[in-house]
XYZ file of C-alpha atoms in Angstrom:
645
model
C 17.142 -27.298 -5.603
C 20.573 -28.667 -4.226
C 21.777 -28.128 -0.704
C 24.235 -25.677 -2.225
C 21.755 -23.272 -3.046
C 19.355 -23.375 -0.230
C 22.590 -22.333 2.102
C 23.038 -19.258 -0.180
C 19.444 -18.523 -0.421
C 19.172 -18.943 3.868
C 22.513 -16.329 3.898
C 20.935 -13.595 1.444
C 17.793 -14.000 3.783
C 19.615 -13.491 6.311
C 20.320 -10.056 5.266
C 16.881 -9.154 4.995
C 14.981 -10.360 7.863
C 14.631 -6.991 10.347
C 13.268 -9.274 13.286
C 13.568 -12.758 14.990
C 17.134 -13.176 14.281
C 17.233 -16.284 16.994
C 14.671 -17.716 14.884
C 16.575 -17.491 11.842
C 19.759 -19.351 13.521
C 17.603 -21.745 15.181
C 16.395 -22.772 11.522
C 19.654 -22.881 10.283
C 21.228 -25.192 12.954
C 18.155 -27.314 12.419
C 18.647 -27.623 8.634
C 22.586 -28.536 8.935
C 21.763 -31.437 11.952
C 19.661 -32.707 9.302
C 21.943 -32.102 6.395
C 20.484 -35.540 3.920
C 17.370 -36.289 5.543
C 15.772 -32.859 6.171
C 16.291 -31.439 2.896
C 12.642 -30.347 2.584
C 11.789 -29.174 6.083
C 14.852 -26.781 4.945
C 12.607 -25.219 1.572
C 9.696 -24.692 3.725
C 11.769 -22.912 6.280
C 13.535 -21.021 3.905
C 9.663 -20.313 1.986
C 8.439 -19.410 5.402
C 11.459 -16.893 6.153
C 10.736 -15.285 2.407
C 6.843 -14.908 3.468
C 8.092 -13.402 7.056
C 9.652 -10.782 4.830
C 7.109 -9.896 2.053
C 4.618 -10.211 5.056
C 6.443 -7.805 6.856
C 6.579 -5.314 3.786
C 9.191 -3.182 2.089
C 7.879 -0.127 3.994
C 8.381 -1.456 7.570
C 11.855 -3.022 6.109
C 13.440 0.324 5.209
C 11.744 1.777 8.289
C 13.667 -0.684 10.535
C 16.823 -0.451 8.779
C 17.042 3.618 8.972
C 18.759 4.547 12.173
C 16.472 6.441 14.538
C 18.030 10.095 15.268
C 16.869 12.766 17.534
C 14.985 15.719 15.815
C 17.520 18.278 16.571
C 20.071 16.491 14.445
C 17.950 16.144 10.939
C 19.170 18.341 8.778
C 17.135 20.721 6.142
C 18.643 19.779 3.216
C 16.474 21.393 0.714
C 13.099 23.569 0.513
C 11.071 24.641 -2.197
C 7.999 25.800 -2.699
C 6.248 24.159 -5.839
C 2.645 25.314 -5.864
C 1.350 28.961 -6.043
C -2.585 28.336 -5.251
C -2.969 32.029 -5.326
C -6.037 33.499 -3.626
C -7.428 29.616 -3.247
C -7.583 28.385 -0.343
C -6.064 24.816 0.342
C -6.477 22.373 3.009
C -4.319 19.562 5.009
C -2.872 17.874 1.815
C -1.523 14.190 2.184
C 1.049 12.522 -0.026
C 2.249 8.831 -0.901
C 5.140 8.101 -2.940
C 5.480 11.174 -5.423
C 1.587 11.574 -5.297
C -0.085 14.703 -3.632
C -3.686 14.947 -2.504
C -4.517 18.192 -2.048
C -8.371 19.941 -0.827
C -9.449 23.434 -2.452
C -12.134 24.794 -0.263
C -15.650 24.566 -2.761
C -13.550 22.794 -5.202
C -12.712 19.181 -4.090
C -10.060 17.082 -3.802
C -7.145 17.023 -6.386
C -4.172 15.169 -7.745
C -1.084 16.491 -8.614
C 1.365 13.859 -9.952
C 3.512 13.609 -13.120
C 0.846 13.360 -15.366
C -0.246 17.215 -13.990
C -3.129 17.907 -11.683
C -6.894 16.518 -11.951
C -10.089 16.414 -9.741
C -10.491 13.236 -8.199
C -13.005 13.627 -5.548
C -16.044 15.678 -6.405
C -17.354 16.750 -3.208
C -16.029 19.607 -1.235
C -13.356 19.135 1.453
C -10.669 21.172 3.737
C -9.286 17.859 4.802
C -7.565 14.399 3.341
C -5.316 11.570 4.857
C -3.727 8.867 3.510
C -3.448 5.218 4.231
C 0.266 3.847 5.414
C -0.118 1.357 1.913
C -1.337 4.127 -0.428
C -4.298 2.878 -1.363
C -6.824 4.882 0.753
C -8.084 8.255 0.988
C -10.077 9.856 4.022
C -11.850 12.871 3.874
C -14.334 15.293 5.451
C -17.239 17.021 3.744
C -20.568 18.423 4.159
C -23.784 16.314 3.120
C -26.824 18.038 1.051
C -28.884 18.811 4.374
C -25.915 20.682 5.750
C -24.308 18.013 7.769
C -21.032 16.784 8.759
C -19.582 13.344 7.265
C -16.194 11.090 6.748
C -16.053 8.812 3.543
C -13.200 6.730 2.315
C -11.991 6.633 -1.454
C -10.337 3.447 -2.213
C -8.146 4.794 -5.328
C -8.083 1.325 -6.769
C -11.941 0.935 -7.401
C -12.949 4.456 -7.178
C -15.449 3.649 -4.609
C -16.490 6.240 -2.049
C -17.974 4.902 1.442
C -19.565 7.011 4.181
C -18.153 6.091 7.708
C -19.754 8.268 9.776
C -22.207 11.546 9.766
C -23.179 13.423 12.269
C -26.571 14.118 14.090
C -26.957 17.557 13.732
C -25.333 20.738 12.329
C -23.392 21.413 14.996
C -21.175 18.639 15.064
C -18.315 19.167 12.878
C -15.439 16.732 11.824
C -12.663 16.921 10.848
C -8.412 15.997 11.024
C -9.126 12.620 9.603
C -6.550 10.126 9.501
C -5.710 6.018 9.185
C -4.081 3.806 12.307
C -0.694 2.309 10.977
C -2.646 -0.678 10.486
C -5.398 0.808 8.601
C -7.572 -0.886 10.388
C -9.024 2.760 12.439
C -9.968 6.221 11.357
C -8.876 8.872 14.228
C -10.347 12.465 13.664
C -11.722 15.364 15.677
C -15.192 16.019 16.838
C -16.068 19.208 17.747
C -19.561 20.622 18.790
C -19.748 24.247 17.409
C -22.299 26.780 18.701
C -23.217 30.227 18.218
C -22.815 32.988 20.734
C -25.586 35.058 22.393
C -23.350 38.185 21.130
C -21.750 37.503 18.150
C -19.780 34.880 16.815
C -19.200 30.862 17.709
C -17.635 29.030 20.560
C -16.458 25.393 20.717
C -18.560 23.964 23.148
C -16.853 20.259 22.807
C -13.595 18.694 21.531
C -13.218 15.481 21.294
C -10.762 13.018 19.673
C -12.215 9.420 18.538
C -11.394 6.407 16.566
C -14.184 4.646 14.367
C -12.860 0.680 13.663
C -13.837 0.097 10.197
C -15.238 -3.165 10.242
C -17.800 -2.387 13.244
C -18.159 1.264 12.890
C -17.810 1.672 16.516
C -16.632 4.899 17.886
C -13.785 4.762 20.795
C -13.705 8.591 22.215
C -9.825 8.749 22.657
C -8.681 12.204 24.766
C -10.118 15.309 24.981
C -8.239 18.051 22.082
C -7.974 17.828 18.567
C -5.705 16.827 15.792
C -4.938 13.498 16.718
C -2.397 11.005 14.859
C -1.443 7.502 15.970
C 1.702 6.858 17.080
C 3.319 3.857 14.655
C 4.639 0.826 16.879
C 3.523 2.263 20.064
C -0.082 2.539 21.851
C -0.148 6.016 21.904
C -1.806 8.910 20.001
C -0.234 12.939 19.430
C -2.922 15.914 19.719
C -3.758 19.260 20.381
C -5.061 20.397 23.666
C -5.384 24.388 24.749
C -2.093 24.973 22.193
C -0.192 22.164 23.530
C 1.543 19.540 21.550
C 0.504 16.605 23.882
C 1.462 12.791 23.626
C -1.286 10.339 25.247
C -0.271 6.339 26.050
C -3.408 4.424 25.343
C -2.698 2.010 27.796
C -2.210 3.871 30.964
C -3.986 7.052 30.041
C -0.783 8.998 31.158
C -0.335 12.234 29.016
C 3.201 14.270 28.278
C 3.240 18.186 27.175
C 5.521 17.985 24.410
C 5.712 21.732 23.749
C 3.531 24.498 22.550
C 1.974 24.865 19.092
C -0.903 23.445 17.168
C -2.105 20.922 14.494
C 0.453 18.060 14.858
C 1.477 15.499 12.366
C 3.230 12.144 13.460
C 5.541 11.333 10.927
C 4.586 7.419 9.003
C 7.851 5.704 10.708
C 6.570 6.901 14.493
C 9.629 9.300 14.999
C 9.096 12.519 14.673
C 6.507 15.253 15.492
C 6.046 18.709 13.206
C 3.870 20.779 14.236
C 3.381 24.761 13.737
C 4.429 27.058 16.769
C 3.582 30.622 17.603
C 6.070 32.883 19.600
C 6.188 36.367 20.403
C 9.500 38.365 18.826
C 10.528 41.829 20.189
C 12.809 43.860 18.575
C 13.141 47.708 17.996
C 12.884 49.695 14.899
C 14.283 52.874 15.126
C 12.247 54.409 18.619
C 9.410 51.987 18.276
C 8.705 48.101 20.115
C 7.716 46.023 17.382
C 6.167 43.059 18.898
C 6.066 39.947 16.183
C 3.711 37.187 16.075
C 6.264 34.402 14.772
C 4.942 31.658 12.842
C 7.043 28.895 12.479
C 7.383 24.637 11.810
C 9.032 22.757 14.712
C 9.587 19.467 14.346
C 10.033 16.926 18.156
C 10.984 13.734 19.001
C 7.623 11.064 19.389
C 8.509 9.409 21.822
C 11.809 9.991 23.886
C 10.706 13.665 24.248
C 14.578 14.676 24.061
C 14.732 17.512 21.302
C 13.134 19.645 19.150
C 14.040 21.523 16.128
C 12.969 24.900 14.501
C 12.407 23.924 10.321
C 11.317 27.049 8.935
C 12.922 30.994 9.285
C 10.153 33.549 9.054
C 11.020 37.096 9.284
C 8.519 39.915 10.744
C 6.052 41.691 8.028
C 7.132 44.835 6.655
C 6.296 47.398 8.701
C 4.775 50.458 6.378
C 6.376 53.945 5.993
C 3.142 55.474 7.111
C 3.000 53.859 10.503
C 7.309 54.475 11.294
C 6.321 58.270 10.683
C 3.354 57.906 13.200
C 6.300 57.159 15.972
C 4.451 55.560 18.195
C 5.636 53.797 21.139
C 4.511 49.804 20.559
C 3.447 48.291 17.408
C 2.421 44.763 17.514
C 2.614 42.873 13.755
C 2.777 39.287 12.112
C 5.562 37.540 10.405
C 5.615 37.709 6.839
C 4.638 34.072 6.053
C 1.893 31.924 7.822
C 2.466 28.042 8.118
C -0.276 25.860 7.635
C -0.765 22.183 8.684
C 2.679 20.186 8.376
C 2.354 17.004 6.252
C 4.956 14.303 6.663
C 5.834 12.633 3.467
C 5.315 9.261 2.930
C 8.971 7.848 3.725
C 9.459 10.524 6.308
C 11.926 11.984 4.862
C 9.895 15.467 3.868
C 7.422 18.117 5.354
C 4.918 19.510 3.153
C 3.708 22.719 4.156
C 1.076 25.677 3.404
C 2.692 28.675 3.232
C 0.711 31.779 2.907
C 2.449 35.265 2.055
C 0.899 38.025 4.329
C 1.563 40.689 2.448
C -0.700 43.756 1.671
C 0.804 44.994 -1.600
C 0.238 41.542 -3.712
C -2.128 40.047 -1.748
C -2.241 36.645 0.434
C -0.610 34.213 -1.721
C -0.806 30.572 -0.625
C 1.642 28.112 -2.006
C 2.745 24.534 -1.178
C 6.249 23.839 0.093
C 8.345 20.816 0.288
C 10.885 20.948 3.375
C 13.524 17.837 3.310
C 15.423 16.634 6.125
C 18.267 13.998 6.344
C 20.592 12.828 8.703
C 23.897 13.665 6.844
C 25.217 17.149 6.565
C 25.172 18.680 3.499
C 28.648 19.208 2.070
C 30.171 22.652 0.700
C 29.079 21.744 -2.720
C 25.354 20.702 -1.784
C 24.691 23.616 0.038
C 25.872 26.014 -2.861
C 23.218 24.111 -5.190
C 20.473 24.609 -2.850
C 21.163 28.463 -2.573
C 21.590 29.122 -6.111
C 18.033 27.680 -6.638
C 16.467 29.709 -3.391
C 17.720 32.446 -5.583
C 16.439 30.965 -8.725
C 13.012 30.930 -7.832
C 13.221 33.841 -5.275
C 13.053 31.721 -1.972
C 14.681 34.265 -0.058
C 13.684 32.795 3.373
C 15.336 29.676 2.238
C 18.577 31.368 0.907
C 18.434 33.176 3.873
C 19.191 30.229 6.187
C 22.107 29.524 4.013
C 24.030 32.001 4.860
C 25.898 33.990 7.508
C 25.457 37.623 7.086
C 22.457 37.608 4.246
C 21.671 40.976 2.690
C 18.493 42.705 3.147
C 18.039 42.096 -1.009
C 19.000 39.272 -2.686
C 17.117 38.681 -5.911
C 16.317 40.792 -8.584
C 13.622 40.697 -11.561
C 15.628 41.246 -14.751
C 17.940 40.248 -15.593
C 16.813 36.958 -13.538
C 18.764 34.139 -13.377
C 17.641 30.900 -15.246
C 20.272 28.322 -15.078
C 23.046 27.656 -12.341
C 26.591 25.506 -12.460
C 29.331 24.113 -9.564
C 32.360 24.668 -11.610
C 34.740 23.226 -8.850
C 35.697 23.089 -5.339
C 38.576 22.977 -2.857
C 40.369 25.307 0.222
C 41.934 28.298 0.480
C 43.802 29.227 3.382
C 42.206 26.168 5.204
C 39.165 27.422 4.261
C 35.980 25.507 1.737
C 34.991 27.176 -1.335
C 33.081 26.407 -4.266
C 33.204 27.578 -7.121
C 29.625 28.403 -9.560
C 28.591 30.011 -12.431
C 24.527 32.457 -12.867
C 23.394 32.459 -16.392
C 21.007 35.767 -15.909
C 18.908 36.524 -19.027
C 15.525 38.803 -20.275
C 12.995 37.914 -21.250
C 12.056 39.094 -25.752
C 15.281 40.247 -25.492
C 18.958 39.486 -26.966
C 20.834 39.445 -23.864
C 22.821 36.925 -21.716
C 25.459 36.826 -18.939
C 27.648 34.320 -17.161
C 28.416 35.651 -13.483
C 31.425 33.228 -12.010
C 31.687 33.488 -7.998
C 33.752 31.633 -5.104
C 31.780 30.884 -2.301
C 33.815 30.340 1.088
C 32.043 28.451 3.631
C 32.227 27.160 7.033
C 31.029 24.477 9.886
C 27.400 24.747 10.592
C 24.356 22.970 12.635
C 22.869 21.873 8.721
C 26.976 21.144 7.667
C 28.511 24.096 5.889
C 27.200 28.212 5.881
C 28.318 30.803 3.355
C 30.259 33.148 5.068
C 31.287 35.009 1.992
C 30.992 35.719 -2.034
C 34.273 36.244 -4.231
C 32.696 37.494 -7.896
C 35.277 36.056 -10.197
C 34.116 38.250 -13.402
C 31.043 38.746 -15.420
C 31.123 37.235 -19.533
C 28.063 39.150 -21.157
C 26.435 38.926 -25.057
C 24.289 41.065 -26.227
C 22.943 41.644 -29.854
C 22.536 45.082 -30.785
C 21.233 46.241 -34.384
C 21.996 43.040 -35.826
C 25.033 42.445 -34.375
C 26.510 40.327 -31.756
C 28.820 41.190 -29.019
C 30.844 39.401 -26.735
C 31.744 41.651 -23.467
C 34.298 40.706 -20.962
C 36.594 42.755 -18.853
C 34.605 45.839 -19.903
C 36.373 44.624 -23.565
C 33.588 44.330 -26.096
C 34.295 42.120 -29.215
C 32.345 41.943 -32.422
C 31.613 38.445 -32.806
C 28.993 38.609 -36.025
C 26.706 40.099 -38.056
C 23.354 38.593 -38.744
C 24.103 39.269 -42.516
C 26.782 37.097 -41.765
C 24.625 33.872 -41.579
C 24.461 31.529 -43.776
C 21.354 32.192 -46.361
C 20.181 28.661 -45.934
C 19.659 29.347 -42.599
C 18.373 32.859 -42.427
C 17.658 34.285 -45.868
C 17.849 37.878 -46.644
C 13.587 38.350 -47.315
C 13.203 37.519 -43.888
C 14.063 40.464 -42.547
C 14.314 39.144 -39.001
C 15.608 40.212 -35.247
C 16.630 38.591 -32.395
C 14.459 38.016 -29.637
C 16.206 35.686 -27.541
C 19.348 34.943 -26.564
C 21.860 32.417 -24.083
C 25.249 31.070 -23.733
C 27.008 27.572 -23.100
C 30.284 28.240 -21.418
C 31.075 24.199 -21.516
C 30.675 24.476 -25.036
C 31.483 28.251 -26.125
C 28.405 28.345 -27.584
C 25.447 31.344 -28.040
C 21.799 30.026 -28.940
C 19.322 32.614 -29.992
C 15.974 32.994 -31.838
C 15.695 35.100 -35.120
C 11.852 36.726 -35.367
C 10.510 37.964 -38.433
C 8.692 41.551 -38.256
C 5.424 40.149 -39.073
C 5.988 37.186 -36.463
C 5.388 34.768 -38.932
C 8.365 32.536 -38.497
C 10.974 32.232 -35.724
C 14.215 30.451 -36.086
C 16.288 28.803 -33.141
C 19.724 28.928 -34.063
C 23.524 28.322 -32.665
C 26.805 29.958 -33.011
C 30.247 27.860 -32.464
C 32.311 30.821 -30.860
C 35.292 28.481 -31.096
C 34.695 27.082 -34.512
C 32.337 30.316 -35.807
C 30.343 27.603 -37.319
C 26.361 28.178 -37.250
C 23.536 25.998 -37.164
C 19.912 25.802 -37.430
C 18.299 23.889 -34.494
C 14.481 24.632 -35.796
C 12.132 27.069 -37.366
C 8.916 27.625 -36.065
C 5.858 28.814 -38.143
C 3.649 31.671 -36.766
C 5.609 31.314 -33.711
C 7.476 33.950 -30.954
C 9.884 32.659 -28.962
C 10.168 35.074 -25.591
C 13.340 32.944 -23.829
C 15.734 30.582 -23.944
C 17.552 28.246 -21.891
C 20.873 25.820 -22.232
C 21.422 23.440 -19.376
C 24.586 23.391 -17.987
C 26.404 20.458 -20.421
C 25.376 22.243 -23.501
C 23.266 19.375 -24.733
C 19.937 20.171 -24.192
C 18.026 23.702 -24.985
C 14.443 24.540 -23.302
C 12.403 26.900 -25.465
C 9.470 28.869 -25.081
C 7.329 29.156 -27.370
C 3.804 31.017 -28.434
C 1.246 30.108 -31.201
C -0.247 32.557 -32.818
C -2.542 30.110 -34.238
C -3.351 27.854 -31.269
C -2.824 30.496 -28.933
C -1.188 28.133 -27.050
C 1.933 28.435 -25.078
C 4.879 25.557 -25.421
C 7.985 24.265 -23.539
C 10.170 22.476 -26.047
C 13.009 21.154 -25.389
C 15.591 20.045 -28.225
C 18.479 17.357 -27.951
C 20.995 19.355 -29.213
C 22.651 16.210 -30.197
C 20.178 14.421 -32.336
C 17.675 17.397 -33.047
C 14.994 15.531 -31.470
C 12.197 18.078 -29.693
C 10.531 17.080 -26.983
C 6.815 19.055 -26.449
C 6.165 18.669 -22.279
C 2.758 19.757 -22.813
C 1.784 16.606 -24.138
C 2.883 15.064 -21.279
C -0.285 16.632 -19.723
C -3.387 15.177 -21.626
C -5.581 14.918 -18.768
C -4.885 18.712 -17.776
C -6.291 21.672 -18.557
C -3.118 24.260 -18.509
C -3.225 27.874 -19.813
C 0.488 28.736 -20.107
C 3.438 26.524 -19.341
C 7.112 28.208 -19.083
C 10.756 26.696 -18.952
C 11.995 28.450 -15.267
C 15.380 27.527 -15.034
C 17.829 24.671 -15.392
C 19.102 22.571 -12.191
C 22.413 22.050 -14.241
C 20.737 18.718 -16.221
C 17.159 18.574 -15.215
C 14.844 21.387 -16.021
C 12.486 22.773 -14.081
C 9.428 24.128 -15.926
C 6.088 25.508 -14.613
C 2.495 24.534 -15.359
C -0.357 27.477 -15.240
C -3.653 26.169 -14.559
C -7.254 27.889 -13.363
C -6.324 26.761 -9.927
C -2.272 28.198 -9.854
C 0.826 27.744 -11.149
C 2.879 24.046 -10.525
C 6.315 23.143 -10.728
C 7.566 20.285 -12.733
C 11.343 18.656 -13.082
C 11.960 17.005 -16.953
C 14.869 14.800 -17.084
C 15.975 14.744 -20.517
C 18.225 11.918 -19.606
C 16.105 9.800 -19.038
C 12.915 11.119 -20.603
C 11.161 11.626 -17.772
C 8.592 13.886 -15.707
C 8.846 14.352 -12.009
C 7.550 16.421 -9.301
C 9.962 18.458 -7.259
């Protein structure tokens, strides 16, 4: 190694190193004194810089080079909700890099990646946490004789080790979590008693710290929920519905607000944390008194601001109780918020979200909320409500806009693919411009709804203030024949007789049971169906060019709905087997033919249907259904690849 090389190797470290700048220089000053004769006291400094850094890990390199902002100026740049659990009940879920670990009550512990969603932990648990590296799980559970216990899973060997159990059945654990150094398990002890009336009291709360390598137990504060504070001394807990930080080393304790089961995020910033909050409003001659749920999210350690993450909106009050007119009327919201999850980079809040509705039932789902420091721009914030509306996430959609309507999404036709067409001002003012593909589904119908969107300055960046329709293309096949409408104008564009034999012969004696459009490249795509269901053929029409083409044919097959992403390329198909009695997503490279089958991207999973839901202009979003719920997936077709949302 010359001298010429260690200098550019000392600069590019340079650039790295997060800490101990002075040290750095020092080394450097050093090395040039002793330009000739110090050559190798130089590549050890240089090799001891290099383990500084890999010492000092990735993680708490990014961590260090993210500028700290207060909570009230994150922005929610996206939310989602990914996982329908119906009527199962789910625990405190954790999360590492892509990875979710999530507890069904009776069940055990799962795993929902990219590869789909598998049991990994046998025994039954409401609870899981996650090591700062990744590679450990904690978790509660109850032993065979009825008693309360922590293990740890190390995911690399498998291995499960008991920490701690407790004496008797009245001593419960639970909120489990690692130290930033992994060294510590924090968690809640509670002592649980029955009444001499009815029901149970919490007689004790306590929160402790076992050190893994003696397995001695440090009682911490009185409360619950406790998390470790990254970089600092310090813990965050629960105490009578308080949110309450606690400095180790002084024992001094700060009421960060009201609310319950707190979650420090990984990096030591932030606090979220779910708050309760009476609403009053009137409906018609009655006070309606609201129990608001919602996510807050606080500063961890200046104490500065705090931020409201979630919008829930009172329950539905029924028809029979407005007729009642009585004078106060005290209700819920319509969602419930359950234990706040940070992710990994702390970037994200995952969430249990629980519909309270009567009609359909509690429904509890999983949802992703993501925060950033930059404002989303005009263009952004378009995207994100066109998929709120997508997949029905009217709270979400809500918060994008000024003046929402009391309705905003419909069931058929529903919406399955969404496009920015182009932005710019008018009169001063931001608009974008988008495109709905809305379509049925087993039937031949598809239209393109165009729309400006005007915006203005918000807290998240931009807010629609208003919606411009900019006209409505619709095809429909009727009878065997194909219409273009536009304008109210309807134009013949073929006849099925008019295909080509070689593509649909004459003894078929087929209809069309599916049907969408490509406006980037004029083209229709729809599925011909024998009467006996025996075959189905996927086929394209070239408005421009009235040129068709055969895509595939598909034995003993019905094909329900279609889908073209927004460059025209790619096509998502769904697809049932009379034979297998097996549903399918395919989806075909419109370019090359190829077909891509996503359920073999799940081997290890045991799915009952899976369904193409809509396209995110050139990544699809398709939806697993499994004995447990329903999961959302992302497929890149780009690149090949399966993601979680």
């Amino acid at each position: 190694m010359d001298e010429k090389r260690i200098e550019e190797n000392l600069n590019r470290l340079k650039e790295l190193i997060p800490v101990n700048y002075q040290l750095k220089e020092s080394l450097k000053k050093r090395f040039k004194r002793n330009r000739w004769k110090k050559i190798g006291v130089a590549i050890i400094a240089a090799a001891a810089i290099l383990l500084m850094v890999l010492s000092f890990g990735i993680k708490n390199l990014q961590d260090n080079l993210i500028t700290k902002v207060n909570a009230e100026e994150l922005k929610i740049i996206n939310q989602i909700s990914f996982i329908s659990l119906g009527n199962i009940n789910a625990g405190k879920i954790a999360e590492y890099n892509g990875t979710i670990y999530i507890p069904l009550y009776d069940k055990g512990i799962y795993k929902y990646d990219n590869k789909g969603f598998k049991k990994i932990i046998d025994k039954t648990s409401g609870e899981v946490g996650i090591s700062l590296d990744g590679t450990k799980l904690v978790f509660t559970t109850r032993t065979s004789d009825g008693k309360n216990a922590i293990y740890i899973k190390d995911l690399k060997t498998g291995k499960e080790t008991k920490i701690i159990e407790s004496k008797d059945r009245d001593t419960y654990y639970s909120d489990p979590g690692f130290s930033p150094d992994g060294n510590k398990v924090i968690y809640t002890e509670q002592i649980i008693v029955p009444r001499e009336t009815h029901g149970f009291e919490v007689k004790e709360s306590n929160i402790n710290a076992i050190d893994l390598k003696s397995l001695k137990v440090t009682k911490l504060a009185d409360g619950s929920c406790g998390s470790f504070v990254k970089t600092e001394d310090a813990i965050v807990f629960e105490r009578d519905n308080k949110i309450i930080y606690k400095n180790l080393k002084d024992g001094s304790e700060k009421i960060i607000d009201e609310g319950k089961n707190p979650s420090v995020s990984p990096n030591g910033y932030y606090i979220a944390y779910e708050k309760y909050e009476p609403q009053k409003e009137k409906v018609e001659d009655m006070n309606v008194t609201v129990s608001m749920n919602n996510i807050w999210i606080a500063d961890a350690a200046s104490f500065t601001t705090k931020k409201q993450v979630t919008l829930n909106v009172p329950k539905r009050i029924p028809p029979e109780v407005l007729k009642e007119k009585i004078q106060n009327y005290v209700t819920s919201s319509l969602y419930t918020y359950y234990w706040p999850v940070w992710s990994s980079d702390s970037k994200s809040i995952f969430v249990l979200k629980n519909l309270n509705e009567d009609i359909r039932g509690n429904t509890m789902q999983l949802m992703k909320i993501e925060l950033s420091r930059e404002e989303l721009t005009p263009e952004e914030v378009v995207k994100k409500f066109l998929q709120a509306i997508i997949v029905r996430d009217e709270d979400f959609a809500r918060v994008l806009m000024k003046n929402p309507p009391t309705i905003m999404t419909v069931s058929s036709p529903h919406p399955v693919a969404y496009e920015i067409l182009g932005s710019g001002t008018e009169d001063g003012k931001p608009y974008v411009d988008a495109s709905l593909t809305y379509g049925y589904i087993m039937n031949g119908y598809c239209s393109v709804n165009k729309s400006r969107y005007y915006l203005s300055p918000d807290s998240n960046g931009y807010i629609i203030d208003s919606i411009k329709d900019l006209g409505t293309v619709e095809f429909i096949e009727k009878n065997g024949t194909f219409y273009k409408i536009e304008n109210n104008v309807e134009t013949k564009l073929f006849d099925s007789g008019e295909i080509p034999k070689e593509i649909l012969p004459d003894n078929l004696n087929a209809h069309s049971t599916a049907l969408t459009y490509s406006p980037k490249t004029n083209t229709i795509f729809f599925t011909m169906q024998t009467n006996d269901r025996s075959q189905s053929r996927i086929i394209s029409y070239d408005i421009s060019h009235r040129a068709f083409k055969l895509i595939d044919s598909l034995e003993n097959t019905i094909i329900p709905d279609i889908k073209v992403d927004s460059s025209g390329k790619y096509l998502a198909v769904l697809a049932y087997n009379d034979t297998s009695q097996q549903s399918n997503t395919y989806v075909y490279n419109l370019k090359t033919g190829e077909r891509e089958d996503l359920r073999s991207r799940f081997e290890d999973t045991k799915i009952e249907e899976i369904s193409p839901q809509f396209w995110q202009q050139d990544k699809l979003i398709f939806q697993i259904s499994l004995k447990e719920g329903f999961l959302y997936y992302v497929y890149d077709p780009y690149k090949g690849q399966v993601l979680i949302p």
